[in-house]
Coordinates of C-alpha atoms and ligand atoms in Angstrom, one line a residue:
M213 CA 0.0 -121.1 56.8
F214 CA -0.8 -117.7 57.8
E215 CA -3.0 -117.1 54.9
I216 CA -5.1 -120.1 55.7
I217 CA -5.7 -118.9 59.4
N218 CA -6.6 -115.5 58.1
I219 CA -9.1 -116.6 55.8
K220 CA -10.5 -118.8 58.4
Y221 CA -10.6 -116.2 60.8
K222 CA -12.2 -113.7 58.5
Q223 CA -15.0 -116.1 57.8
I224 CA -15.7 -117.0 61.5
Y225 CA -15.6 -113.4 62.4
K226 CA -18.2 -112.5 59.9
L227 CA -20.6 -115.3 61.3
I228 CA -20.2 -114.2 64.9
M229 CA -20.4 -110.6 64.3
I230 CA -24.0 -110.2 62.7
R231 CA -26.6 -112.1 65.1
R232 CA -26.6 -113.4 68.4
Q233 CA -29.9 -115.4 69.0
G234 CA -31.6 -113.5 66.3
I235 CA -30.9 -110.0 67.2
I236 CA -28.5 -108.0 65.4
I237 CA -25.7 -107.4 68.0
D238 CA -23.2 -105.8 65.8
I239 CA -22.3 -104.5 62.3
Q240 CA -19.4 -105.8 60.2
Y241 CA -17.0 -102.6 60.3
V242 CA -14.0 -103.9 58.1
Q243 CA -14.0 -106.2 55.0
G244 CA -11.3 -107.3 52.4
D245 CA -7.6 -108.1 52.3
C246 CA -6.4 -105.8 54.8
I247 CA -2.4 -105.2 54.3
F248 CA -1.2 -104.6 57.7
T249 CA -2.9 -107.9 59.3
R250 CA -1.7 -109.7 56.1
I251 CA 2.1 -108.8 56.0
N252 CA 2.6 -109.1 59.7
K253 CA 2.9 -112.2 61.7
V254 CA 1.0 -112.5 65.0
T255 CA 3.5 -110.8 67.1
K256 CA 1.8 -111.7 70.4
Q257 CA -1.5 -113.0 71.6
Y258 CA -3.3 -112.2 75.2
D259 CA -5.2 -114.5 77.2
Y260 CA -9.0 -113.9 77.7
L261 CA -10.5 -113.2 81.1
T262 CA -10.9 -116.1 83.2
E263 CA -11.7 -114.3 86.7
D264 CA -13.3 -111.4 88.4
I265 CA -10.6 -108.4 88.7
N266 CA -10.2 -104.8 90.0
T267 CA -8.4 -102.1 88.3
D268 CA -8.7 -98.3 88.3
V269 CA -9.3 -97.6 84.6
I270 CA -11.4 -100.0 82.3
I271 CA -10.4 -99.5 78.4
V272 CA -12.9 -101.3 76.3
G273 CA -11.3 -101.8 73.1
G274 CA -8.1 -103.3 71.8
G275 CA -7.2 -101.0 68.6
V276 CA -4.7 -98.5 68.4
T277 CA -6.7 -96.4 70.6
G278 CA -7.2 -98.6 73.5
A279 CA -3.1 -99.2 73.3
I280 CA -2.4 -95.5 73.2
L281 CA -4.6 -95.0 76.2
G282 CA -2.8 -98.1 78.0
Y283 CA 0.3 -96.6 77.1
Y284 CA -0.4 -93.1 78.7
F285 CA -2.4 -94.2 81.7
T286 CA 0.5 -96.7 82.6
K287 CA 3.2 -94.1 82.1
N288 CA 1.3 -91.9 84.5
N289 CA 1.3 -95.0 86.9
I290 CA -2.5 -95.5 87.0
N291 CA -3.7 -99.2 87.0
A292 CA -5.4 -99.9 83.7
V293 CA -6.8 -102.9 82.0
I294 CA -7.8 -103.4 78.1
L295 CA -10.6 -105.5 77.3
E296 CA -10.9 -106.5 73.5
K297 CA -13.8 -108.5 72.2
S298 CA -11.5 -110.1 69.4
R299 CA -8.2 -109.7 68.7
I300 CA -5.6 -106.7 69.0
A301 CA -5.5 -104.3 66.3
H302 CA -8.2 -106.4 64.0
G303 CA -10.9 -103.7 63.9
S304 CA -10.7 -100.4 62.1
T305 CA -6.7 -100.4 63.2
S306 CA -6.1 -103.3 60.7
I307 CA -7.5 -101.0 57.6
T308 CA -6.2 -97.6 58.7
T309 CA -4.1 -96.0 56.1
S310 CA -2.3 -94.6 59.0
L311 CA -1.2 -91.7 57.3
L312 CA -0.6 -89.0 60.0
Q313 CA -1.2 -85.5 59.2
Y314 CA -1.4 -82.5 61.4
E315 CA -4.2 -80.8 59.2
L316 CA -7.8 -81.7 59.3
D317 CA -10.0 -83.2 56.8
S318 CA -11.2 -79.9 55.4
N319 CA -9.6 -76.6 54.8
A320 CA -9.8 -74.0 57.3
L321 CA -12.3 -71.5 55.9
E322 CA -14.5 -74.7 55.1
L323 CA -14.8 -75.3 59.0
K324 CA -15.8 -71.6 59.6
S325 CA -19.3 -72.6 60.1
Y326 CA -18.6 -74.9 62.8
T327 CA -15.7 -73.4 64.5
S328 CA -13.2 -70.5 64.6
I329 CA -10.1 -70.1 62.4
D330 CA -8.2 -69.6 65.8
N331 CA -9.8 -73.2 66.9
V332 CA -8.7 -74.7 63.4
I333 CA -5.2 -73.3 64.0
K334 CA -5.0 -74.7 67.4
S335 CA -6.2 -78.2 66.3
Y336 CA -3.2 -78.1 63.5
K337 CA -0.7 -77.3 66.3
L338 CA -2.4 -80.3 68.3
G339 CA -1.7 -82.5 65.5
L340 CA 2.0 -81.5 65.2
K341 CA 2.1 -82.1 69.0
A342 CA 0.7 -85.7 68.7
L343 CA 3.2 -86.4 65.7
N344 CA 6.1 -85.3 68.1
E345 CA 4.8 -87.3 70.8
I346 CA 4.9 -90.5 68.4
E347 CA 8.3 -89.4 67.3
E348 CA 9.6 -89.4 71.1
F349 CA 8.0 -92.9 71.8
I350 CA 10.0 -94.5 68.7
N351 CA 13.1 -92.3 69.9
E352 CA 12.7 -93.9 73.4
Y353 CA 11.7 -97.3 72.5
G354 CA 13.1 -98.0 68.9
N355 CA 11.5 -97.9 65.6
A356 CA 9.5 -101.3 65.7
C357 CA 6.6 -100.1 63.5
D358 CA 8.4 -98.6 60.4
F359 CA 7.8 -95.1 61.4
K360 CA 8.6 -92.5 59.2
R361 CA 8.5 -88.8 59.8
V362 CA 7.7 -87.0 56.3
D363 CA 6.3 -83.7 54.9
S364 CA 2.7 -83.2 54.1
F365 CA 1.1 -81.8 50.9
L366 CA -2.1 -80.7 50.2
Y367 CA -3.0 -79.7 46.4
T368 CA -5.1 -79.2 43.6
A369 CA -5.1 -80.0 39.8
K370 CA -8.1 -77.6 39.1
N371 CA -7.4 -73.9 38.2
L372 CA -10.7 -73.1 39.9
E373 CA -9.5 -74.1 43.5
I374 CA -6.0 -71.9 43.3
K375 CA -7.5 -69.3 45.2
E376 CA -8.6 -72.0 48.0
M377 CA -5.3 -73.0 48.3
E378 CA -3.6 -69.5 48.5
E379 CA -6.4 -68.7 51.5
E380 CA -5.6 -72.0 53.1
Y381 CA -1.6 -71.2 52.8
E382 CA -2.2 -67.7 54.3
I383 CA -4.2 -68.7 57.2
R384 CA -1.6 -71.6 58.1
K385 CA 1.4 -68.9 57.5
E386 CA -0.3 -66.3 59.6
G387 CA -1.1 -69.1 62.2
G388 CA 2.8 -69.8 62.6
L389 CA 3.2 -73.0 60.6
D390 CA 5.8 -74.1 58.5
V391 CA 4.3 -73.9 55.0
E392 CA 5.2 -73.2 51.6
F393 CA 3.1 -72.4 48.8
I394 CA 3.6 -74.7 45.5
N395 CA 2.6 -73.9 42.2
K396 CA 3.3 -74.9 38.5
E397 CA 6.5 -73.2 38.7
N398 CA 8.2 -74.8 41.8
N399 CA 6.2 -77.9 41.8
P400 CA 8.9 -80.6 42.9
F401 CA 6.5 -83.6 42.3
S402 CA 5.5 -85.2 39.0
L403 CA 1.8 -84.7 40.0
D404 CA -0.4 -82.3 38.0
V405 CA -0.1 -79.4 40.6
K406 CA -2.2 -76.3 40.0
A407 CA -1.6 -75.1 43.6
G408 CA -0.7 -76.4 47.1
V409 CA 0.4 -76.3 50.6
S410 CA 3.3 -78.1 51.7
S411 CA 4.1 -78.4 55.4
K412 CA 7.5 -79.1 57.0
A413 CA 7.5 -82.4 58.8
G414 CA 3.8 -81.9 59.0
G415 CA 3.1 -85.7 58.6
A416 CA 4.4 -89.3 59.3
H417 CA 3.3 -93.0 58.7
F418 CA 3.7 -96.3 60.4
D419 CA 2.3 -99.7 60.3
P420 CA -0.7 -99.4 62.7
Y421 CA -0.4 -103.3 63.4
K422 CA 3.1 -103.0 64.7
Y423 CA 2.7 -99.8 66.5
T424 CA -0.3 -100.9 68.4
H425 CA 1.7 -104.3 69.6
A426 CA 4.8 -102.0 70.5
L427 CA 2.6 -99.8 72.9
L428 CA 1.4 -102.9 74.5
D429 CA 4.8 -104.5 74.8
V430 CA 6.0 -101.4 76.6
S431 CA 3.1 -100.8 78.6
T432 CA 2.5 -104.5 79.7
K433 CA 5.8 -104.5 81.3
K434 CA 4.9 -101.8 83.3
G435 CA 1.8 -103.2 84.5
L436 CA -0.8 -102.6 82.0
K437 CA -3.4 -105.7 81.7
V438 CA -4.7 -106.7 78.4
Y439 CA -7.4 -109.5 77.5
E440 CA -8.3 -110.5 74.1
N441 CA -11.5 -112.4 73.2
T442 CA -13.1 -110.9 76.2
E443 CA -16.1 -109.0 75.0
V444 CA -17.9 -106.6 77.6
I445 CA -21.5 -107.2 77.2
K446 CA -23.0 -105.3 80.1
I447 CA -22.0 -102.0 82.2
Q448 CA -23.4 -101.3 85.8
Y449 CA -22.4 -98.0 87.5
N450 CA -22.5 -97.6 91.2
E451 CA -21.3 -95.1 93.8
D452 CA -17.7 -96.5 93.9
G453 CA -17.2 -96.9 90.2
V454 CA -18.2 -99.2 87.3
I455 CA -18.4 -102.7 86.6
A456 CA -17.9 -104.2 83.1
E457 CA -19.3 -107.6 82.6
T458 CA -17.8 -109.9 80.1
V459 CA -19.1 -112.3 77.8
Y460 CA -18.0 -115.3 80.0
G461 CA -19.7 -113.7 83.2
H462 CA -16.4 -112.2 84.7
K463 CA -16.6 -108.8 86.2
V464 CA -13.9 -106.0 85.8
K465 CA -14.6 -103.4 88.4
G466 CA -13.0 -99.9 88.1
K467 CA -13.1 -96.3 89.0
I468 CA -14.1 -95.2 85.4
L469 CA -14.5 -96.9 81.8
I470 CA -13.2 -95.5 78.6
V471 CA -14.9 -96.3 75.4
A472 CA -12.2 -96.9 72.9
T473 CA -14.3 -99.1 70.8
G474 CA -13.9 -97.2 67.5
Y475 CA -16.8 -96.6 65.3
N476 CA -19.1 -98.8 67.5
T477 CA -20.4 -97.0 70.7
T478 CA -24.0 -98.5 71.1
L479 CA -23.4 -100.5 74.3
F480 CA -22.4 -97.3 76.2
T481 CA -24.6 -94.5 75.1
K482 CA -27.5 -93.8 72.8
R483 CA -25.5 -90.5 71.7
N484 CA -25.3 -90.6 67.8
L485 CA -21.4 -89.7 67.8
G486 CA -20.3 -89.1 64.1
I487 CA -21.5 -89.1 60.7
K488 CA -20.9 -92.5 59.4
T489 CA -19.3 -93.2 55.7
T490 CA -17.6 -96.3 54.3
T491 CA -14.1 -95.8 53.1
F492 CA -11.8 -97.6 50.8
N493 CA -8.0 -98.4 50.4
I494 CA -5.7 -99.9 47.8
A495 CA -2.1 -100.8 48.2
T496 CA -0.1 -101.6 45.4
K497 CA 2.6 -104.3 45.1
P498 CA 6.1 -102.9 45.7
L499 CA 7.1 -100.4 43.2
N500 CA 10.6 -99.1 41.8
N501 CA 11.7 -95.7 42.3
I502 CA 8.9 -94.2 44.2
E503 CA 10.9 -91.9 46.5
D504 CA 12.1 -90.2 43.5
I505 CA 8.4 -89.6 42.6
Y506 CA 7.0 -89.1 46.0
K507 CA 9.8 -87.2 47.8
N508 CA 9.1 -88.5 51.3
T509 CA 5.6 -87.1 51.6
V510 CA 2.0 -87.9 52.6
I511 CA -0.3 -86.3 50.0
R512 CA -3.8 -85.3 49.9
D513 CA -5.8 -83.9 47.0
N514 CA -8.6 -81.5 47.3
E515 CA -11.4 -83.4 45.7
D516 CA -14.7 -84.3 47.3
P517 CA -14.4 -86.9 48.4
Y518 CA -10.6 -86.2 48.7
N519 CA -8.0 -88.9 48.1
Y520 CA -5.0 -89.7 50.3
L521 CA -1.6 -91.5 49.7
R522 CA 1.3 -92.9 51.5
T523 CA 4.2 -95.1 50.8
T524 CA 5.1 -98.0 52.8
D525 CA 8.7 -99.3 54.0
D526 CA 8.5 -102.0 51.1
N527 CA 8.0 -99.4 48.6
R528 CA 4.1 -99.8 48.0
I529 CA 1.7 -97.0 47.6
I530 CA -1.6 -97.0 49.9
I531 CA -4.2 -94.7 48.4
G532 CA -7.5 -94.0 50.1
G533 CA -10.8 -92.4 49.5
E534 CA -14.0 -92.8 47.1
D535 CA -16.1 -92.7 50.5
I536 CA -19.7 -93.4 50.4
N537 CA -22.4 -93.0 52.8
F538 CA -22.7 -95.6 55.5
L539 CA -24.2 -98.3 55.5
P540 CA -23.7 -99.6 52.1
D541 CA -23.2 -103.5 52.3
I542 CA -19.6 -104.0 52.6
F543 CA -19.8 -107.7 51.4
N544 CA -21.3 -106.3 48.4
E545 CA -18.5 -107.0 46.1
E546 CA -19.9 -105.1 43.0
L547 CA -20.3 -101.8 45.0
C548 CA -16.9 -102.3 46.5
N549 CA -15.2 -103.1 43.2
K550 CA -16.4 -99.9 41.9
S551 CA -14.7 -97.8 44.6
Y552 CA -11.6 -99.9 44.1
E553 CA -11.4 -99.4 40.4
K554 CA -11.8 -95.6 40.9
L555 CA -8.9 -95.4 43.2
E556 CA -6.8 -97.6 40.9
Q557 CA -7.6 -95.4 37.6
R558 CA -7.0 -92.3 40.1
L559 CA -3.5 -93.7 41.2
K560 CA -2.4 -94.7 37.6
S561 CA -3.5 -91.2 36.3
M562 CA -1.4 -89.5 39.1
F563 CA 1.5 -91.4 38.4
P564 CA 1.4 -92.6 34.6
S565 CA 5.2 -93.8 34.7
L566 CA 4.9 -96.4 37.1
D567 CA 3.9 -99.9 36.4
I568 CA 1.3 -100.2 39.2
G569 CA -0.1 -103.6 40.2
I570 CA -2.7 -103.7 43.0
E571 CA -2.1 -106.4 45.9
Y572 CA -4.6 -105.4 48.7
K573 CA -8.1 -104.1 48.7
Y574 CA -10.1 -103.4 51.8
C575 CA -12.8 -101.0 53.2
G576 CA -14.4 -100.0 56.5
A577 CA -16.6 -97.8 58.5
F578 CA -15.4 -94.5 59.1
A579 CA -17.0 -91.6 61.1
S580 CA -16.4 -87.8 60.7
T581 CA -17.5 -84.8 62.5
Q582 CA -18.8 -81.3 61.5
D583 CA -15.9 -79.7 62.9
N584 CA -13.2 -82.5 61.9
L585 CA -12.4 -83.1 65.5
G586 CA -12.9 -86.4 67.6
F587 CA -14.6 -87.0 71.1
L588 CA -12.3 -87.2 74.2
G589 CA -13.6 -86.7 77.6
K590 CA -16.3 -87.5 80.3
D591 CA -20.0 -88.2 79.6
P592 CA -21.7 -84.9 80.1
K593 CA -24.2 -87.1 82.3
N594 CA -21.9 -89.6 83.7
K595 CA -18.4 -88.8 85.2
K596 CA -17.4 -92.6 85.4
L597 CA -17.8 -92.9 81.7
W598 CA -15.2 -91.5 79.4
Y599 CA -14.6 -91.4 75.6
C600 CA -11.6 -91.7 73.3
L601 CA -13.0 -91.7 69.9
G602 CA -10.5 -90.6 67.3
Y603 CA -13.3 -89.5 64.7
G604 CA -12.1 -87.9 61.6
A605 CA -9.1 -88.5 59.4
N606 CA -6.7 -87.6 62.2
G607 CA -7.9 -90.7 64.6
I608 CA -4.8 -91.8 65.6
L609 CA -3.5 -88.4 66.2
F610 CA -6.7 -87.5 68.3
A611 CA -6.1 -91.0 70.2
I612 CA -2.7 -89.6 71.4
L613 CA -4.0 -86.4 72.5
G614 CA -6.8 -88.4 74.3
G615 CA -4.2 -90.6 75.8
M616 CA -2.2 -87.7 76.9
M617 CA -4.9 -85.4 78.1
L618 CA -7.4 -88.0 79.8
S619 CA -4.4 -89.5 81.9
K620 CA -3.7 -86.0 83.2
L621 CA -7.4 -85.5 83.7
Y622 CA -7.4 -88.8 85.6
L623 CA -4.9 -87.3 88.1
G624 CA -6.9 -84.1 88.4
E625 CA -5.0 -81.9 85.8
V626 CA -7.5 -80.4 83.3
D627 CA -6.1 -79.7 80.0
K628 CA -7.9 -76.6 78.5
D629 CA -7.3 -78.0 74.9
L630 CA -10.2 -80.9 76.0
E631 CA -13.1 -78.2 75.3
L632 CA -12.5 -78.6 71.7
F633 CA -13.1 -82.2 71.8
K634 CA -16.0 -82.1 74.3
I635 CA -18.6 -85.1 73.8
D636 CA -21.7 -82.8 74.1
R637 CA -20.5 -79.8 71.7
F638 CA -23.0 -80.2 69.0
D639 CA -26.1 -80.7 71.2
Ligands
FAD718 C1 -10.0 -97.2 55.7 C2 -9.5 -96.2 57.0 C3 -8.5 -95.3 56.6 C4 -8.2 -94.4 57.6 N1 -7.0 -93.8 57.6 C5 -6.5 -93.2 58.6 C6 -5.1 -92.5 58.7 O1 -4.9 -92.4 57.5 N2 -5.0 -91.6 59.7 C7 -5.7 -91.8 60.9 O2 -5.2 -91.0 61.7 N3 -6.7 -92.5 61.0 C8 -7.6 -93.1 60.0 N4 -8.5 -93.7 60.1 C9 -9.2 -93.6 61.2 C10 -8.4 -94.8 62.0 O3 -8.6 -96.1 61.6 C11 -9.1 -94.9 63.2 O4 -8.9 -93.5 64.2 C12 -8.3 -95.9 64.1 O5 -8.0 -96.8 63.5 C13 -9.2 -96.4 65.2 O6 -8.8 -97.2 66.0 P1 -9.7 -97.6 67.4 O7 -8.8 -98.4 68.3 O8 -10.3 -96.4 67.8 O9 -10.7 -98.6 66.5 P2 -10.7 -100.0 66.4 O10 -9.3 -100.3 65.6 O11 -11.9 -100.3 65.6 O12 -10.7 -100.9 67.6 C14 -11.8 -100.7 68.4 C15 -11.9 -102.2 69.3 O13 -13.0 -102.2 70.0 C16 -13.4 -103.6 70.2 N5 -14.6 -103.5 70.6 C17 -15.8 -103.1 70.2 N6 -16.8 -103.4 71.2 C18 -16.3 -104.1 72.3 C19 -17.0 -104.5 73.4 N7 -18.2 -104.6 73.8 N8 -16.1 -105.3 74.3 C20 -14.6 -105.3 74.0 N9 -14.2 -104.8 72.8 C21 -14.9 -104.1 71.9 C22 -13.4 -104.2 68.6 O14 -13.4 -105.5 68.4 C23 -12.1 -103.4 68.1 O15 -11.1 -104.0 68.2 C24 -8.8 -94.5 58.7 C25 -10.0 -95.3 59.1 C26 -10.3 -96.1 58.0 C27 -11.6 -97.0 58.2

């Protein structure tokens, strides 16, 4: 039953998304059999908006970022509304690997031309802070999203890159992070490791669909309003605040509007935010004995583009990577299959002793920035327009930081770390 609904939904989604009255209004951002929306039943559906309403904060986008914002604003007793044009957690959130790591996409020295090493260390520490925040949420409200705190491991299988790993290790160690240098002699993995940096409790993973719904369950009980199938099509700013008009003509009045629409921001700004690529994931069938091989760790290699791996509660491995420049046609099966094939071969070569079968393959848009950080804060020219865009591989952790810092900012408390995520930092 669920299978049929899902396939039907996918087709409808594809048709609606591309054109309205002959004008391209959107791009399909997600394609394939997304593991998390396949394995989960729809836990809860929210009504669409049928009247004009008032609030303080309008959050546009009901992915994991919108839900995180909703949670922090409500926690701080601020009235907020989430408007989602399709269904909760069915955008990028349905395909995120949800491999949470404190480290950034690139190594510290690679980022030197865009930011300082001090800022990289600061970002690493903010990543750890965000991981702790998620853990605190789980401790307070229960683990309804298969959350697991694990170590994180960055490694190379190339002799040529041993020095790079040593430098990364030294920088992190000097920065006060809990790291261990791994080489051929002390390698605990069955992987071919020439050198690597292991970080104690530097990572985590969870089910993003369940996590998004868990946040909304908690927040709606405290007053957050959520509307699905409610697309915002027009925004007006005035002296008092902002009005978001929805596709059925209803108006939501607020004091500020926060863009939490993921990789699609064209309705709100002409700014070209982030460098767009497409990234691919495959998920295996449940496997035997992976904990022995995997050692409770999230793993990233040092390839370019790199591969990243995590396990799931039911003993699957999800591997991602093979990024290609945006915008390839993600309905082009041949093109996508090439990337899926490469990922499968990579996984099999990493774990030759495992009997690996692939069950899910999916891909979607991805955005990164030169300094690997997302965009959090006010538009430089419009103080009623705010952004929470978790661009980069740490999108979910940046959204947590956004939720924490933007809800405080709304109450007048400026966190100096917001500087790192400023919207106009590349102008
Ligand atoms: C393959 C892949 C793997 C990734 N892996 C990781 C990872 O391991 N770790 C990590 O931290 N991050 C990862 N990311 C990044 C991560 O997916 C994103 O940071 C996160 O899922 C984005 O969530 P979001 O809520 O910002 O966006 P989305 O989930 O895309 O949500 C945005 C929502 O806004 C809605 N929307 C858009 N326009 C409107 C409108 N006009 N009106 C109303 N609603 C609107 C959309 O329908 C959508 O539901 C990955 C991304 C991809 C693509």
